[in-house]
CSV table of C-alpha atoms and ligand atoms in Angstrom, one decimal:
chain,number,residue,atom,x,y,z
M,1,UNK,CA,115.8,95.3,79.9
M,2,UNK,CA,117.2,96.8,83.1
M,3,UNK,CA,114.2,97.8,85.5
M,4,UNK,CA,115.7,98.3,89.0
M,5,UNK,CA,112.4,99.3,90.4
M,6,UNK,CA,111.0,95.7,89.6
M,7,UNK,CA,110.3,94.1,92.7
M,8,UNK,CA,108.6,90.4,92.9
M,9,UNK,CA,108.7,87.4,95.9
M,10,UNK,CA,108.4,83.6,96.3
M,11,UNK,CA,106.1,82.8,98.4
M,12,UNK,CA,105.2,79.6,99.6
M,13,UNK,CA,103.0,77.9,102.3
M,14,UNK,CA,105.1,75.7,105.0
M,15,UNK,CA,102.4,73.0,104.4
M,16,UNK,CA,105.1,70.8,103.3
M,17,UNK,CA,108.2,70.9,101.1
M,18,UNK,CA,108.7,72.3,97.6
M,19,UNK,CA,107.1,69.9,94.6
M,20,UNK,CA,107.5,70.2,91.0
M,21,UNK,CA,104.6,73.0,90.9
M,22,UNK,CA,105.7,75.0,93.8
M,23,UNK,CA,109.3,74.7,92.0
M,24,UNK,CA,107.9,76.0,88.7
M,25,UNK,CA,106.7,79.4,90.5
M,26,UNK,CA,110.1,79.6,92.4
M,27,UNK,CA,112.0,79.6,88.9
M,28,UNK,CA,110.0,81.8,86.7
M,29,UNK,CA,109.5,84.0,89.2
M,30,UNK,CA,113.4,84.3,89.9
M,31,UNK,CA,114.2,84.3,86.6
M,32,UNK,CA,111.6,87.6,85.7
M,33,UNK,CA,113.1,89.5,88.5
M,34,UNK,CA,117.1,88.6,87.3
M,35,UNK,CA,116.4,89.1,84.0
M,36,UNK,CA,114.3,93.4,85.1
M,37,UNK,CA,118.0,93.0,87.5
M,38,UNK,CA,114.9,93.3,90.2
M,39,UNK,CA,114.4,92.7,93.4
M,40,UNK,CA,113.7,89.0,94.7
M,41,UNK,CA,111.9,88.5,97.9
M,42,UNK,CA,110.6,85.3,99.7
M,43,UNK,CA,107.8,85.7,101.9
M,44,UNK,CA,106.6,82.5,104.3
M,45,UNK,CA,103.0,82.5,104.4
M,46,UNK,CA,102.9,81.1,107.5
M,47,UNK,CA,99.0,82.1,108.6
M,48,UNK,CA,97.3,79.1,109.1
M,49,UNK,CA,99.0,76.9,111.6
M,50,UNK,CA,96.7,74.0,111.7
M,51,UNK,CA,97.8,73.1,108.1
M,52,UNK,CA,101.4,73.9,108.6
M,53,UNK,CA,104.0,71.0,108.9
M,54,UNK,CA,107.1,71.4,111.8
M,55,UNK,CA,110.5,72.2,109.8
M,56,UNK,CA,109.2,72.5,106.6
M,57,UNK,CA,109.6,76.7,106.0
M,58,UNK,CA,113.4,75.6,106.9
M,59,UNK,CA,113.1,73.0,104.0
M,60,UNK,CA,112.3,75.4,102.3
M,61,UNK,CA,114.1,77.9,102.2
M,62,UNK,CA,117.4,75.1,102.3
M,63,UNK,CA,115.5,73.7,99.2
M,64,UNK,CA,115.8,77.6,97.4
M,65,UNK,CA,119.2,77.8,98.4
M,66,UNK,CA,120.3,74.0,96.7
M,67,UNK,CA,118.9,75.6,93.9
M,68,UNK,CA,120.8,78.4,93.9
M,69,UNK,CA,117.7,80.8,94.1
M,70,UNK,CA,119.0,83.2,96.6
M,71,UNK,CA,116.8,85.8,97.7
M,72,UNK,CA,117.3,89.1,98.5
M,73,UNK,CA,117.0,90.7,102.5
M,74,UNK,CA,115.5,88.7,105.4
M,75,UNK,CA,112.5,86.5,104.7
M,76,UNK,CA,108.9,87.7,106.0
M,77,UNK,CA,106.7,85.2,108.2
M,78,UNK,CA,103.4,86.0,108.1
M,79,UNK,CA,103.0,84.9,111.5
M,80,UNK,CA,104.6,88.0,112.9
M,81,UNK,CA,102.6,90.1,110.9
M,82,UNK,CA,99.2,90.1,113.0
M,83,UNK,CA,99.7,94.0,113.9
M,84,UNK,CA,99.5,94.9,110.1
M,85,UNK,CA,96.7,92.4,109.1
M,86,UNK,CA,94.4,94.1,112.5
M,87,UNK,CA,95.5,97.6,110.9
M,88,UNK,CA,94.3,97.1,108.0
M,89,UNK,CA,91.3,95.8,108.4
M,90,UNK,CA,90.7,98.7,111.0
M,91,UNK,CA,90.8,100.8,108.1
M,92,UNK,CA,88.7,98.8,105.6
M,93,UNK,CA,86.0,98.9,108.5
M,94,UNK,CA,86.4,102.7,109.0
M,95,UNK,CA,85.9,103.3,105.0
M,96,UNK,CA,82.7,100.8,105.1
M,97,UNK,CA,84.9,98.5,102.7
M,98,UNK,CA,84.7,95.5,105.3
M,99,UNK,CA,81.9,94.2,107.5
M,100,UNK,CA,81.4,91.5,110.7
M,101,UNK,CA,79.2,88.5,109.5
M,102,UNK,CA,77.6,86.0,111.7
M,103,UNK,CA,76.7,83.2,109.0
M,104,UNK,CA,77.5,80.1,109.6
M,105,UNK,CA,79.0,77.4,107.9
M,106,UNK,CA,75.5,75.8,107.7
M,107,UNK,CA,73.8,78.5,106.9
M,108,UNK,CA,76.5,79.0,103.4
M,109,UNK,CA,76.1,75.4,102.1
M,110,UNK,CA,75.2,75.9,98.4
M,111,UNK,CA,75.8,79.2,98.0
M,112,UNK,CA,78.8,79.8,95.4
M,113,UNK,CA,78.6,83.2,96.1
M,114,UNK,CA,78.4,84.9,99.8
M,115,UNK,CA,74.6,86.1,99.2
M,116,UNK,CA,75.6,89.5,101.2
M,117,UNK,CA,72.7,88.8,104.1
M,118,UNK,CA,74.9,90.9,107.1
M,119,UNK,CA,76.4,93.0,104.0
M,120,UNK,CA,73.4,96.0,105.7
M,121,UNK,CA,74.4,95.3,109.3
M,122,UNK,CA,73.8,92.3,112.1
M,123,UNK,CA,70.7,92.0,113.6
M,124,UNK,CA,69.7,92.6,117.0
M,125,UNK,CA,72.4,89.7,119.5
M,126,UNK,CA,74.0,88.7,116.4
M,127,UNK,CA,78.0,88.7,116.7
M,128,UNK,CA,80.9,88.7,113.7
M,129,UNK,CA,81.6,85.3,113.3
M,130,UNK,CA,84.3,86.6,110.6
M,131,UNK,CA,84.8,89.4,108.5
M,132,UNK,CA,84.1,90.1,104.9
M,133,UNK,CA,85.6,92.7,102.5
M,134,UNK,CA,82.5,94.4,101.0
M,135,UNK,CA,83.3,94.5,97.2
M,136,UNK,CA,82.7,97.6,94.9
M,137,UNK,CA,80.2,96.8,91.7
M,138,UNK,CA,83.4,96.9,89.3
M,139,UNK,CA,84.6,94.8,87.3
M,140,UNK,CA,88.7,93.9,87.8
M,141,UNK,CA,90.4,93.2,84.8
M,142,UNK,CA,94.1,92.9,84.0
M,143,UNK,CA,96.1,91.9,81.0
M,144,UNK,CA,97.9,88.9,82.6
M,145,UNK,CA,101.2,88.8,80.5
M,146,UNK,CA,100.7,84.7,80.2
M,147,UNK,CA,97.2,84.3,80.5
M,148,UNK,CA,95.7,87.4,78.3
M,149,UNK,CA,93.4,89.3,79.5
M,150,UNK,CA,91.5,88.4,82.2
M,151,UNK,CA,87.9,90.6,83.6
M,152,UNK,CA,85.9,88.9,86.7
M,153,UNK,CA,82.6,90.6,87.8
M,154,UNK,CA,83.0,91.5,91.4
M,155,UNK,CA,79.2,90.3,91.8
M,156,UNK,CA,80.3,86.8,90.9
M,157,UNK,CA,82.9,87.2,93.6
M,158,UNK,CA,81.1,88.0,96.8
M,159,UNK,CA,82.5,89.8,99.6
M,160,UNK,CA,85.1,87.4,100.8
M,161,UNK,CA,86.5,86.5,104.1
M,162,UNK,CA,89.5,88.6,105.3
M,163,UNK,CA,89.1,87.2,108.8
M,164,UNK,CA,88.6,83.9,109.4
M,165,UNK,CA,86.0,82.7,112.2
M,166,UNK,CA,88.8,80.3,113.1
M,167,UNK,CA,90.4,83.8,113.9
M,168,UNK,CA,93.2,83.5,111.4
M,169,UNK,CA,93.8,86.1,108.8
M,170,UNK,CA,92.8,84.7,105.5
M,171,UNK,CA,95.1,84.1,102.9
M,172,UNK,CA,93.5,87.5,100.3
M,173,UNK,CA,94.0,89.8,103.3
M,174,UNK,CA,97.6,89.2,104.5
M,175,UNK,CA,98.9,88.9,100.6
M,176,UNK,CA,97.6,92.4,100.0
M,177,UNK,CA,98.9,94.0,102.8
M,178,UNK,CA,102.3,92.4,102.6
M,179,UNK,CA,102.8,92.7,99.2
M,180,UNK,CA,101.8,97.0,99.5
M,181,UNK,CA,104.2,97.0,102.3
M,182,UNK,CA,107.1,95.0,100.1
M,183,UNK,CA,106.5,97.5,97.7
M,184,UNK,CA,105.7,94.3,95.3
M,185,UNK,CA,104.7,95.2,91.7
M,186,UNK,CA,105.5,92.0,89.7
M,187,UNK,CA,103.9,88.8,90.6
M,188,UNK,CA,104.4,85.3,88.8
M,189,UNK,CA,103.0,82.6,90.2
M,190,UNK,CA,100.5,79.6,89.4
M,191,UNK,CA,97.4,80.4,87.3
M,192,UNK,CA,95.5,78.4,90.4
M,193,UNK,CA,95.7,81.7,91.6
M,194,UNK,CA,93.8,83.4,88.6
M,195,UNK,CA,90.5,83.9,90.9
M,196,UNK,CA,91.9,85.1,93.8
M,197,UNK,CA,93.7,88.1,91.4
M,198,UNK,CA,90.7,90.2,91.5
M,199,UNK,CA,90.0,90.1,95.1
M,200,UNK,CA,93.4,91.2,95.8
M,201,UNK,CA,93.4,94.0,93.5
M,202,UNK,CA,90.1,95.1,95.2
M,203,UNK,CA,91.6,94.9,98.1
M,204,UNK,CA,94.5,97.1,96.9
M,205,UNK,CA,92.0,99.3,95.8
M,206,UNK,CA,90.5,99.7,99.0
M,207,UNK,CA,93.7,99.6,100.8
M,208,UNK,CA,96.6,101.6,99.3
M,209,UNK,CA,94.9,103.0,96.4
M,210,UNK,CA,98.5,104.8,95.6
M,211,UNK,CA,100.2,101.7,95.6
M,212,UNK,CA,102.1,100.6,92.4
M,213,UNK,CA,100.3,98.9,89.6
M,214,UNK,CA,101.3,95.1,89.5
M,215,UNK,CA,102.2,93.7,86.9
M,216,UNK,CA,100.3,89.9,86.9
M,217,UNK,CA,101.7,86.5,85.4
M,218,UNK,CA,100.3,83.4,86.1
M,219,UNK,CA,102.0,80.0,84.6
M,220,UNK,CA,100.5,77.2,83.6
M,221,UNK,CA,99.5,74.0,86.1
M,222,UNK,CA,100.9,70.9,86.2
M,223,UNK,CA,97.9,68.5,86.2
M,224,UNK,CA,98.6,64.8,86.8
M,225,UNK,CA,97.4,62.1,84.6
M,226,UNK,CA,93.9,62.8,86.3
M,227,UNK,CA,93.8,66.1,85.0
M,228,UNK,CA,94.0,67.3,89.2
M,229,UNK,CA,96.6,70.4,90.1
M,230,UNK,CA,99.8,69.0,91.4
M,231,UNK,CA,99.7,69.4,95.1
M,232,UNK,CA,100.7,67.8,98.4
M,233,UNK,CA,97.0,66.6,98.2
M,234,UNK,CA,97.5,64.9,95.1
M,235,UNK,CA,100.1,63.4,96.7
M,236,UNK,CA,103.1,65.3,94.5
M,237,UNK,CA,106.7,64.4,95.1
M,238,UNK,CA,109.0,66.7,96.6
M,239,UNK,CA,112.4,67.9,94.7
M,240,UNK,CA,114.9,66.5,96.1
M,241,UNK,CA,118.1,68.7,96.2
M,242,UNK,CA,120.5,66.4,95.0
M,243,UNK,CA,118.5,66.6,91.8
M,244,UNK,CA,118.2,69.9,91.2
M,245,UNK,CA,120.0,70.8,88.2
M,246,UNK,CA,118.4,68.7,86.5
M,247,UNK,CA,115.4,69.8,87.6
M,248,UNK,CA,116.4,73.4,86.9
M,249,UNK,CA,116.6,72.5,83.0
M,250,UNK,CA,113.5,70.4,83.3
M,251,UNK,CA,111.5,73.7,84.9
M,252,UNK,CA,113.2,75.8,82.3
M,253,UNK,CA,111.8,73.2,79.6
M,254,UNK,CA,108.8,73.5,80.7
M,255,UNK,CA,108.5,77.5,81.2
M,256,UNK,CA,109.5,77.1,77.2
M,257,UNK,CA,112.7,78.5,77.3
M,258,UNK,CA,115.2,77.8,74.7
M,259,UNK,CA,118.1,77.5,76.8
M,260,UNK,CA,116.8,74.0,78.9
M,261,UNK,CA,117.9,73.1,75.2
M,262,UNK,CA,121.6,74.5,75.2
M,263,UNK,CA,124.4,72.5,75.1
M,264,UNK,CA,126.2,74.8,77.3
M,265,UNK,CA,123.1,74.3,80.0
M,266,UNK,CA,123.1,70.4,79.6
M,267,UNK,CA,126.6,70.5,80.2
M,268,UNK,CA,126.2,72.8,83.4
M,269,UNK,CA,123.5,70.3,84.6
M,270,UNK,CA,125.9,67.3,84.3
M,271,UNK,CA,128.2,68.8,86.6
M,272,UNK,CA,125.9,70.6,89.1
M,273,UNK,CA,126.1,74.1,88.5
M,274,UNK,CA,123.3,75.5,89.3
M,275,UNK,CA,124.4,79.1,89.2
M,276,UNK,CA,125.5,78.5,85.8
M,277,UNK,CA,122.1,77.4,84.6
M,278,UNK,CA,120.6,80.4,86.7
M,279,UNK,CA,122.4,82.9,84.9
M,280,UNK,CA,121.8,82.0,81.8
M,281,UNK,CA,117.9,81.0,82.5
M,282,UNK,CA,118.0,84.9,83.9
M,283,UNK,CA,119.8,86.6,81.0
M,284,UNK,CA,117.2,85.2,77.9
M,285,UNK,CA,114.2,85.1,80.2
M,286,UNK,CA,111.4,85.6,78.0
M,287,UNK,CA,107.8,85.6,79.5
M,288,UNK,CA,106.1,85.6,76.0
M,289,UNK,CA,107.4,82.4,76.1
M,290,UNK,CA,105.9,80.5,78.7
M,291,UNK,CA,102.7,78.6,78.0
M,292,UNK,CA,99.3,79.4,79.4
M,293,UNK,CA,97.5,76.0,79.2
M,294,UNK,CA,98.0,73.3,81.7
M,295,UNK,CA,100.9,71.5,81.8
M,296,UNK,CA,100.6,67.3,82.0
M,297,UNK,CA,103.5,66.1,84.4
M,298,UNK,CA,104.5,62.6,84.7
M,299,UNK,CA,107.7,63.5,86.6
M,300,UNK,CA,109.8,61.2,88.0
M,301,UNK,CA,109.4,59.9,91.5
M,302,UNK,CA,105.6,61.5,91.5
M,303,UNK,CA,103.2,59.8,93.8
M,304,UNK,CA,103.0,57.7,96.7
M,305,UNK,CA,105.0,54.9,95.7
M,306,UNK,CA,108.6,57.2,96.6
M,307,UNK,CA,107.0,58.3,100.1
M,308,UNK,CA,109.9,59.2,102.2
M,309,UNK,CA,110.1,59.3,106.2
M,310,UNK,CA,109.6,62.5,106.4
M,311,UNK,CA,106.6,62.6,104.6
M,312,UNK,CA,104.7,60.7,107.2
L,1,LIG,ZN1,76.9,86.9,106.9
């Protein structure tokens, strides 16, 4: 299937380099947008600087490229994006769709759900601490082409931050106005993503109503033996480049595609070509295959007993 008007992106966090998760989104992702002979784009999400770790977006974008995973036209960093995150929350205010609050952190604790209390305006000396997108009563629903379909009722959202009171653009804002602007309408990426999906298409709602539909996929997690997400938290080794087509096959194994099982592949893999394994990955992509359910990874070299220097 030849859809040149599929466009889709990588895009990571420079919190720290590329793990076996993070890897997994890189792959499918690449592979769904080879196999529509799409449009690839990686996007740096870049926003929040205080969890940000020196060098790594350059790690990771060297990382993509030992993988063979080449993208296509320059790479977007958030961070130079402020102009378009101000804009658009300009408009969201101007269309009553966003609102200043003053809570505080303290005045939050226990509540799941932002409770709405400066949803009706601030009272009289109160000033925006942050700023909150001010959700329709809908409920957003999508048929998620690995997870089913999915419906979340914007009242067991809340209005959610879009500015921080940090002053950083949160994460829901800048995703939405970057991927409207990218002309993005295919995204594969974790299911840890799954309830952040309906903000963002309430955001795209509010913002570029005209926009392309997406199209959503969301793979599986790998859990640890503890049943917790693979993260740099959980304290997830990176992929190390020198490994990687082996760890191409082993991604592809675990997206459930037929070919990590190929002779041809396996043989690829033994003598590093990882353009090899890519194209074939990209020609028999199939997401119907890919599991939903979380994914148990015992990888090799995972946890803190293969800590390297520059993890410190
Ligand atoms: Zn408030």
């Amino acid at each position: 299937m030849v859809n040149a008007g599929y466009v889709g992106r990588f895009a990571p966090s420079p919190t720290g380099r590329l793990h076996m998760g993070s890897m997994l989104s890189a792959v499918a992702s690449w592979c769904d947008a080879r196999h529509a002979g799409g449009t690839w784009y990686v996007r740096m999400e870049d926003l929040d600087p205080p969890r940000e770790v020196a060098g790594a977006a350059g790690d990771i974008l060297e990382t993509l490229e030992a993988f063979g995973l080449q993208w296509d036209g320059p790479v977007m960093y958030q961070s130079k994006r402020h102009e378009a995150y101000a804009e658009a929350l300009a408009q969201l205010l101007e269309q009553g769709r966003a609102y200043g609050c003053a809570c505080t952190r303290k005045l939050l604790e226990g509540a799941a759900v932002y409770p709405g209390y400066c949803r009706s305006g601030l009272g009289a000396g109160q000033v925006p601490r942050s700023y909150r997108h001010a959700m329709a009563s809908e409920t957003y629903g999508w048929d998620d082409a690995v997870q089913g379909n999915q419906a979340f009722d914007a009242k067991d959202l809340g209005d959610f931050v879009i500015k921080r009171a940090d002053g950083h653009w949160a994460y829901q804002l800048a995703v939405v106005v970057d991927d409207v602007a990218q002309g993005i309408n295919a995204v594969v990426r974790g299911a840890d993503l799954l309830d952040s999906t309906p903000r963002q298409i309430a955001l795209r709602h509010a913002l570029a109503p005209d926009a392309p539909a997406v199209s959503w996929s969301h793979l599986p997690i790998l859990v640890n033996a503890d049943g917790q997400k693979l993260s740099k938290q959980t304290l997830a080794a990176p992929v190390e480049a020198d490994e990687a087509p082996a760890i191409l096959v082993t991604c592809l194994s675990l997206l459930g595609q037929p070919c990590a099982r190929e002779e041809g592949v396996l043989d690829m893999a033994k003598s590093g070509d990882v353009t090899g394994i890519l194209a074939v990955a990209a020609r028999g992509w199939e997401l119907g295959r890919v599991p939903a359910a979380p994914i148990h990874w015992q990888g090799s070299g995972q946890g803190p007993g293969k800590k390297r220097p520059s993890d410190d």
